CSV table of C-alpha atoms and ligand atoms in Angstrom, one decimal:
chain,number,residue,atom,x,y,z
A,368,MET,CA,-15.2,-19.0,6.9
A,369,ARG,CA,-11.7,-18.9,5.5
A,370,LYS,CA,-12.9,-19.8,2.1
A,371,ALA,CA,-16.1,-17.7,2.2
A,372,ASN,CA,-16.2,-14.7,-0.2
A,373,ALA,CA,-16.1,-11.4,1.7
A,374,LYS,CA,-19.3,-9.6,1.0
A,375,THR,CA,-21.5,-7.4,3.0
A,376,LEU,CA,-25.0,-8.4,4.0
A,377,ASP,CA,-26.4,-6.4,1.1
A,378,GLY,CA,-24.2,-8.4,-1.3
A,379,THR,CA,-21.4,-5.9,-2.0
A,380,PRO,CA,-18.2,-7.8,-2.7
A,381,ILE,CA,-15.2,-6.7,-0.7
A,382,GLU,CA,-11.7,-7.6,-1.6
A,383,LEU,CA,-9.4,-8.7,1.2
A,384,VAL,CA,-5.8,-9.0,0.4
A,385,ALA,CA,-2.6,-9.4,2.5
A,386,ASN,CA,0.6,-7.6,3.2
A,387,ILE,CA,3.9,-9.6,3.1
A,388,GLU,CA,7.5,-8.9,3.6
A,389,LEU,CA,9.3,-11.9,2.3
A,390,PRO,CA,8.7,-14.4,-0.5
A,391,SER,CA,8.3,-17.2,2.1
A,392,ASP,CA,5.3,-15.3,3.6
A,393,VAL,CA,3.2,-16.5,0.6
A,394,ASP,CA,2.3,-19.7,2.6
A,395,ASP,CA,0.4,-17.5,5.0
A,396,ILE,CA,-1.6,-16.0,2.1
A,397,HIS,CA,-3.0,-19.4,1.1
A,398,ARG,CA,-3.8,-20.2,4.8
A,399,SER,CA,-5.5,-16.9,5.4
A,400,GLY,CA,-7.8,-17.1,2.5
A,401,ALA,CA,-6.6,-13.7,1.1
A,402,MET,CA,-7.4,-13.0,-2.6
A,403,GLY,CA,-3.8,-12.0,-3.2
A,404,VAL,CA,-1.1,-9.7,-2.0
A,405,GLY,CA,-1.9,-6.0,-1.8
A,406,LEU,CA,1.5,-5.0,-0.5
A,407,PHE,CA,4.8,-6.8,-0.8
A,408,ARG,CA,7.3,-4.7,1.0
A,409,SER,CA,10.2,-5.4,-1.3
A,410,GLU,CA,12.8,-3.5,0.8
A,411,PHE,CA,13.1,-6.5,3.0
A,412,LEU,CA,15.1,-8.2,0.2
A,413,PHE,CA,17.6,-5.3,0.5
A,414,LEU,CA,18.1,-5.3,4.2
A,415,GLY,CA,20.3,-7.2,6.6
A,416,ARG,CA,23.1,-7.6,3.9
A,417,ASP,CA,26.2,-5.7,3.0
A,418,THR,CA,25.6,-5.5,-0.8
A,419,LEU,CA,22.8,-4.6,-3.1
A,420,PRO,CA,20.8,-7.6,-4.4
A,421,THR,CA,21.5,-8.1,-8.1
A,422,GLU,CA,18.8,-7.8,-10.7
A,423,ASP,CA,18.8,-11.5,-11.2
A,424,GLU,CA,18.5,-12.2,-7.5
A,425,GLN,CA,15.5,-9.9,-7.3
A,426,TYR,CA,14.0,-11.4,-10.4
A,427,GLU,CA,14.2,-14.9,-8.8
A,428,ALA,CA,12.5,-13.6,-5.6
A,429,TYR,CA,9.7,-11.8,-7.4
A,430,ARG,CA,9.2,-14.7,-9.8
A,431,ARG,CA,9.0,-17.1,-6.8
A,432,VAL,CA,6.3,-14.9,-5.2
A,433,ALA,CA,4.3,-14.6,-8.4
A,434,GLU,CA,4.5,-18.3,-9.1
A,435,ASN,CA,3.7,-19.5,-5.6
A,436,LEU,CA,0.6,-17.3,-5.6
A,437,LYS,CA,-0.8,-19.6,-8.3
A,438,GLY,CA,-2.7,-16.9,-10.3
A,439,LEU,CA,-3.5,-14.6,-7.4
A,440,PRO,CA,-2.4,-11.0,-8.0
A,441,VAL,CA,0.6,-9.4,-6.1
A,442,THR,CA,1.3,-5.7,-5.8
A,443,ILE,CA,5.0,-5.3,-5.3
A,444,ARG,CA,6.1,-1.9,-3.8
A,445,THR,CA,9.5,-0.7,-5.0
A,446,MET,CA,12.1,-0.2,-2.4
A,447,ASP,CA,11.0,1.9,0.5
A,448,PRO,CA,13.7,1.7,3.1
A,449,GLY,CA,11.8,3.8,5.6
A,450,THR,CA,13.5,5.7,8.4
A,451,ASP,CA,13.8,2.7,10.6
A,452,LYS,CA,15.2,0.2,8.0
A,453,ASN,CA,18.1,1.8,6.1
A,454,PRO,CA,20.1,-0.7,4.2
A,455,LYS,CA,23.8,-1.0,5.2
A,456,TRP,CA,25.1,-0.4,1.7
A,457,LEU,CA,23.4,3.0,1.4
A,458,ASN,CA,26.0,5.8,1.4
A,459,HIS,CA,23.9,8.8,2.0
A,460,GLY,CA,25.0,9.6,5.5
A,461,VAL,CA,22.8,10.0,8.5
A,462,ALA,CA,20.2,12.7,8.1
A,463,ASP,CA,19.0,14.9,11.1
A,464,ASN,CA,15.4,14.2,10.2
A,465,PRO,CA,15.3,11.0,8.2
A,466,ALA,CA,11.5,10.9,7.9
A,467,LEU,CA,11.7,14.1,5.9
A,468,GLY,CA,14.8,13.2,4.1
A,469,LEU,CA,15.9,10.9,1.3
A,470,THR,CA,13.4,8.1,1.7
A,471,GLY,CA,11.0,6.1,-0.4
A,472,ILE,CA,10.7,7.1,-4.0
A,473,ARG,CA,13.1,10.0,-3.4
A,474,LEU,CA,15.9,7.6,-2.6
A,475,CYS,CA,15.1,5.5,-5.7
A,476,LEU,CA,15.1,8.6,-7.9
A,477,ALA,CA,18.4,9.6,-6.4
A,478,GLU,CA,19.8,6.1,-7.2
A,479,PRO,CA,18.5,5.5,-10.8
A,480,GLN,CA,20.8,2.5,-11.5
A,481,MET,CA,19.5,0.7,-8.4
A,482,PHE,CA,15.9,1.7,-9.1
A,483,ARG,CA,16.0,0.6,-12.7
A,484,ALA,CA,17.6,-2.7,-11.8
A,485,GLN,CA,14.6,-3.3,-9.5
A,486,LEU,CA,12.1,-2.2,-12.2
A,487,ARG,CA,13.7,-4.5,-14.8
A,488,ALA,CA,13.6,-7.4,-12.3
A,489,LEU,CA,9.9,-6.7,-11.6
A,490,LEU,CA,9.1,-6.4,-15.3
A,491,ARG,CA,10.9,-9.7,-16.2
A,492,ALA,CA,9.1,-11.5,-13.3
A,493,SER,CA,5.7,-10.1,-14.6
A,494,ARG,CA,5.6,-12.9,-17.2
A,495,HIS,CA,5.3,-15.5,-14.4
A,496,GLY,CA,2.2,-14.3,-12.6
A,497,LYS,CA,0.0,-11.3,-12.0
A,498,ILE,CA,2.5,-8.7,-10.8
A,499,LYS,CA,1.5,-5.0,-10.2
A,500,VAL,CA,4.1,-2.4,-9.3
A,501,MET,CA,3.6,0.4,-6.8
A,502,PHE,CA,5.7,3.5,-5.9
A,503,PRO,CA,5.9,4.5,-2.3
A,504,MET,CA,6.0,8.0,-0.7
A,505,ILE,CA,5.0,9.9,-3.8
A,506,SER,CA,4.5,13.6,-2.8
A,507,SER,CA,3.8,15.4,-6.1
A,508,LEU,CA,2.8,14.9,-9.7
A,509,PRO,CA,6.4,15.7,-11.0
A,510,GLU,CA,7.8,13.0,-8.7
A,511,LEU,CA,5.2,10.5,-10.0
A,512,LYS,CA,6.1,11.4,-13.6
A,513,GLN,CA,9.8,10.9,-12.8
A,514,ALA,CA,9.2,7.5,-11.4
A,515,LEU,CA,7.0,6.6,-14.4
A,516,ALA,CA,9.7,7.8,-16.7
A,517,GLN,CA,12.2,5.4,-15.0
A,518,PHE,CA,9.6,2.6,-15.4
A,519,GLU,CA,9.3,3.3,-19.2
A,520,TYR,CA,13.1,3.5,-19.4
A,521,ALA,CA,13.5,0.1,-17.7
A,522,LYS,CA,11.0,-1.4,-20.2
A,523,GLN,CA,13.0,0.1,-23.1
A,524,GLU,CA,16.2,-1.4,-21.7
A,525,LEU,CA,14.6,-4.8,-21.6
A,526,ARG,CA,13.3,-4.4,-25.2
A,527,ASP,CA,16.7,-3.4,-26.4
A,528,ASN,CA,18.1,-6.5,-24.7
A,529,GLY,CA,15.5,-8.8,-26.3
A,530,GLN,CA,13.8,-9.5,-22.9
A,531,SER,CA,10.1,-9.6,-22.5
A,532,TYR,CA,7.6,-8.6,-19.8
A,533,ALA,CA,3.8,-8.5,-19.4
A,534,GLU,CA,2.8,-5.6,-21.6
A,535,ASP,CA,-0.4,-5.0,-19.5
A,536,ILE,CA,1.5,-4.7,-16.2
A,537,GLU,CA,-0.3,-2.3,-13.9
A,538,ILE,CA,1.4,0.6,-12.1
A,539,GLY,CA,0.1,2.3,-9.0
A,540,ALA,CA,1.0,4.9,-6.4
A,541,MET,CA,0.8,5.0,-2.6
A,542,ILE,CA,-0.9,7.8,-1.0
A,543,GLU,CA,0.9,8.3,2.3
A,544,ILE,CA,1.9,11.9,2.3
A,545,PRO,CA,-0.8,14.6,2.9
A,546,SER,CA,0.3,16.6,-0.2
A,547,ALA,CA,-0.3,13.5,-2.4
A,548,ALA,CA,-3.8,13.0,-0.9
A,549,LEU,CA,-4.7,16.6,-1.6
A,550,VAL,CA,-3.6,16.5,-5.2
A,551,VAL,CA,-4.6,12.9,-5.9
A,552,GLY,CA,-6.8,13.9,-8.7
A,553,SER,CA,-3.8,14.9,-10.8
A,554,PHE,CA,-2.3,11.4,-10.5
A,555,LEU,CA,-5.3,9.5,-11.8
A,556,LYS,CA,-4.6,9.6,-15.5
A,557,HIS,CA,-1.1,8.4,-15.0
A,558,ILE,CA,-1.7,5.3,-12.9
A,559,ASN,CA,-3.9,2.1,-12.8
A,560,PHE,CA,-4.6,2.0,-9.0
A,561,LEU,CA,-3.9,3.7,-5.7
A,562,SER,CA,-3.2,2.4,-2.2
A,563,ILE,CA,-3.4,4.5,0.9
A,564,GLY,CA,-0.6,3.9,3.3
A,565,THR,CA,-2.2,5.1,6.5
A,566,ASN,CA,0.8,4.4,8.7
A,567,ASP,CA,2.7,7.2,7.1
A,568,LEU,CA,-0.3,9.3,6.3
A,569,ILE,CA,-1.1,9.5,10.0
A,570,GLN,CA,2.5,10.2,10.9
A,571,TYR,CA,2.9,13.0,8.3
A,572,THR,CA,-0.5,14.6,8.9
A,573,LEU,CA,-0.3,14.7,12.7
A,574,ALA,CA,3.5,15.3,12.9
A,575,ILE,CA,3.8,12.2,15.1
A,576,ASP,CA,6.8,9.9,14.6
A,577,ARG,CA,5.2,6.5,14.1
A,578,ASN,CA,8.2,4.8,15.9
A,579,ASP,CA,8.4,7.2,18.9
A,580,ASP,CA,6.7,5.7,22.0
A,581,SER,CA,6.7,9.1,23.8
A,582,VAL,CA,4.1,10.4,21.3
A,583,SER,CA,2.3,7.2,20.5
A,584,HIS,CA,-0.7,8.3,22.5
A,585,LEU,CA,-1.2,11.1,20.0
A,586,TYR,CA,-1.1,8.7,17.0
A,587,ASP,CA,-4.7,8.8,16.1
A,588,PRO,CA,-6.0,7.0,13.0
A,589,VAL,CA,-9.5,8.6,13.3
A,590,HIS,CA,-8.2,12.2,13.8
A,591,PRO,CA,-10.7,14.2,11.6
A,592,ALA,CA,-7.8,15.5,9.5
A,593,VAL,CA,-6.7,12.0,8.7
A,594,LEU,CA,-10.3,10.9,7.9
A,595,LYS,CA,-10.7,13.9,5.5
A,596,LEU,CA,-7.6,12.9,3.5
A,597,ILE,CA,-8.6,9.3,3.3
A,598,LEU,CA,-12.1,10.2,2.3
A,599,HIS,CA,-10.9,12.6,-0.4
A,600,THR,CA,-8.6,10.0,-1.8
A,601,ILE,CA,-11.3,7.3,-1.9
A,602,LYS,CA,-13.9,9.5,-3.4
A,603,THR,CA,-11.7,11.1,-6.0
A,604,ALA,CA,-10.3,7.7,-7.2
A,605,THR,CA,-13.7,6.0,-7.1
A,606,LYS,CA,-15.4,8.7,-9.1
A,607,ALA,CA,-12.7,8.2,-11.8
A,608,GLY,CA,-13.0,4.5,-11.7
A,609,ILE,CA,-9.5,4.0,-10.3
A,610,PRO,CA,-9.3,1.1,-7.8
A,611,VAL,CA,-8.2,2.3,-4.4
A,612,SER,CA,-7.2,0.2,-1.3
A,613,VAL,CA,-5.9,0.9,2.1
A,614,CYS,CA,-2.7,-1.1,3.0
A,615,GLY,CA,-1.7,0.6,6.3
A,616,GLU,CA,-2.6,-0.9,9.7
A,617,MET,CA,-6.0,0.7,9.6
A,618,ALA,CA,-7.1,-1.9,7.0
A,619,GLY,CA,-6.4,-4.7,9.4
A,620,ASP,CA,-8.1,-3.2,12.4
A,621,PRO,CA,-11.6,-4.7,12.7
A,622,SER,CA,-12.8,-1.8,14.8
A,623,LEU,CA,-12.3,0.5,11.8
A,624,THR,CA,-13.7,-1.9,9.1
A,625,ARG,CA,-17.2,-0.4,9.2
A,626,LEU,CA,-15.9,3.1,9.1
A,627,LEU,CA,-13.8,2.4,6.0
A,628,LEU,CA,-16.6,0.6,4.3
A,629,GLY,CA,-18.8,3.6,5.0
A,630,MET,CA,-16.2,5.8,3.5
A,631,GLY,CA,-16.5,3.8,0.3
A,632,LEU,CA,-13.5,1.5,0.6
A,633,ARG,CA,-13.9,-1.9,-1.1
A,634,ARG,CA,-10.3,-3.2,-1.0
A,635,PHE,CA,-8.4,-3.8,2.2
A,636,SER,CA,-4.8,-5.0,2.4
A,637,MET,CA,-3.6,-6.2,5.8
A,638,HIS,CA,-1.3,-8.6,7.8
A,639,PRO,CA,-2.7,-12.1,7.0
A,640,ALA,CA,-3.3,-12.7,10.8
A,641,ASN,CA,-6.0,-10.0,10.8
A,642,LEU,CA,-7.9,-11.2,7.7
A,643,LEU,CA,-10.4,-13.4,9.4
A,644,ALA,CA,-11.4,-10.8,12.0
A,645,VAL,CA,-12.0,-8.2,9.3
A,646,LYS,CA,-13.9,-10.6,7.2
A,647,ARG,CA,-16.2,-11.3,10.1
A,648,VAL,CA,-17.1,-7.7,10.3
A,649,VAL,CA,-17.6,-7.4,6.6
A,650,LEU,CA,-20.0,-10.4,6.6
A,651,ASP,CA,-21.9,-8.8,9.5
A,652,THR,CA,-22.4,-5.3,8.0
A,653,HIS,CA,-25.2,-3.9,5.9
A,654,LEU,CA,-23.9,-0.8,4.0
A,655,ASP,CA,-27.3,1.0,4.2
A,656,SER,CA,-27.3,0.7,8.0
A,657,ILE,CA,-23.9,2.3,8.6
A,658,GLY,CA,-24.3,5.3,6.2
A,659,THR,CA,-25.9,7.7,8.7
A,660,VAL,CA,-23.4,7.2,11.5
A,661,VAL,CA,-20.4,7.2,9.2
A,662,GLY,CA,-21.7,10.4,7.6
A,663,ARG,CA,-21.9,12.1,11.0
A,664,MET,CA,-18.3,10.9,11.8
A,665,LEU,CA,-17.1,12.5,8.7
A,666,ARG,CA,-18.8,15.8,9.2
A,667,THR,CA,-17.6,16.5,12.8
A,668,GLU,CA,-14.2,17.8,13.6
A,669,ASP,CA,-14.6,16.9,17.3
A,670,PRO,CA,-12.5,13.8,18.2
A,671,ASP,CA,-14.7,13.0,21.2
A,672,LYS,CA,-17.8,12.9,19.0
A,673,ILE,CA,-15.9,10.7,16.5
A,674,ALA,CA,-14.9,8.3,19.3
A,675,ASP,CA,-18.6,8.1,20.5
A,676,LEU,CA,-19.9,7.5,17.0
A,677,LEU,CA,-17.3,4.8,16.3
A,678,GLN,CA,-18.4,3.0,19.4
A,679,GLN,CA,-22.0,3.3,18.2
A,680,LEU,CA,-21.0,2.1,14.8
A,681,ASN,CA,-19.4,-1.0,16.1
A,682,ALA,CA,-21.9,-1.8,18.9
A,683,VAL,CA,-24.7,-2.9,16.6
A,684,ALA,CA,-24.6,-6.5,15.6
A,685,ASP,CA,-25.2,-6.8,11.8
A,686,ALA,CA,-25.4,-3.0,11.3
B,1319,PEP,C1,2.0,2.8,5.3
B,1319,PEP,O1,2.8,3.7,5.4
B,1319,PEP,O2,0.9,2.7,5.7
B,1319,PEP,C2,2.5,1.6,4.6
B,1319,PEP,C3,1.7,0.6,4.3
B,1319,PEP,O3,3.9,1.5,4.3
B,1319,PEP,P1,4.9,1.1,5.5
B,1319,PEP,O4,4.2,0.8,6.7
B,1319,PEP,O5,5.8,0.0,4.9
B,1319,PEP,O6,5.7,2.4,5.6
B,1320,MG,MG1,4.7,3.8,4.3
């Protein structure tokens, strides 16, 4: 089972990859049977310390991950401190509303020296494995273009210094802000892949703080508005031939696997511990048999109906 390829009953291959936070988590990848790493949350290298990690320190960490994956691909997300994990050495003060403040790519663009040191480290490490780079919390095309300009600048710096990198390194963007999902079509010609961060996409669509227990009952991954944004992203990317994955918690929830398959998702990135359960559902699903129910789920805007239909979708053995 761990070694079995993930494909649906009709033979459609599904890529199951894993999320990691530290280079040492790579052992779990091999144990889980994942086909690679779909999200390496690189900010964990920056946390719990008083100073910024140097470019060389980062290079060693990324290189170790790439080499230990033994040919499997790894998507490394550039620093995304998030509102709950601000590094000690950051000197931007405490914002009143950090989730809407200087976070994710905004922080990186505000700290270009830090950002380019990370990009150079990633580029240098790309010679040692299959590294892809991904930008978090993109909210608009100009922001994506600024991040890409920094990426090109980092390449130029390496070339000027006689250092090499994988010329064919792929670059992607996370879709985790509703504005990005709505204008995703404008991103496509600039990137090689997309990954939907449903944790933040739900938070920002529903105005629910993902870390606030007092509103956690309202945090609803199958809210019709959330489903519309995910569907639009998957459809737009797929039509243009741009690979798209989900790397938020939804991807690792086996009760949502059939729904996501029915929405056209073919690449899931999740905590390694969830991989087997999701694979079981994939192996037990026929895409033709889920289309009608998923179609009804995507057409209704009534959450009660969505809940009933989801139950129906998951009730059938080998649907
Ligand atoms: C997400 O927002 O879904 C995501 C994968 O990123 P993080 O959970 O690290 O914010
Ligand atoms: Mg996120």
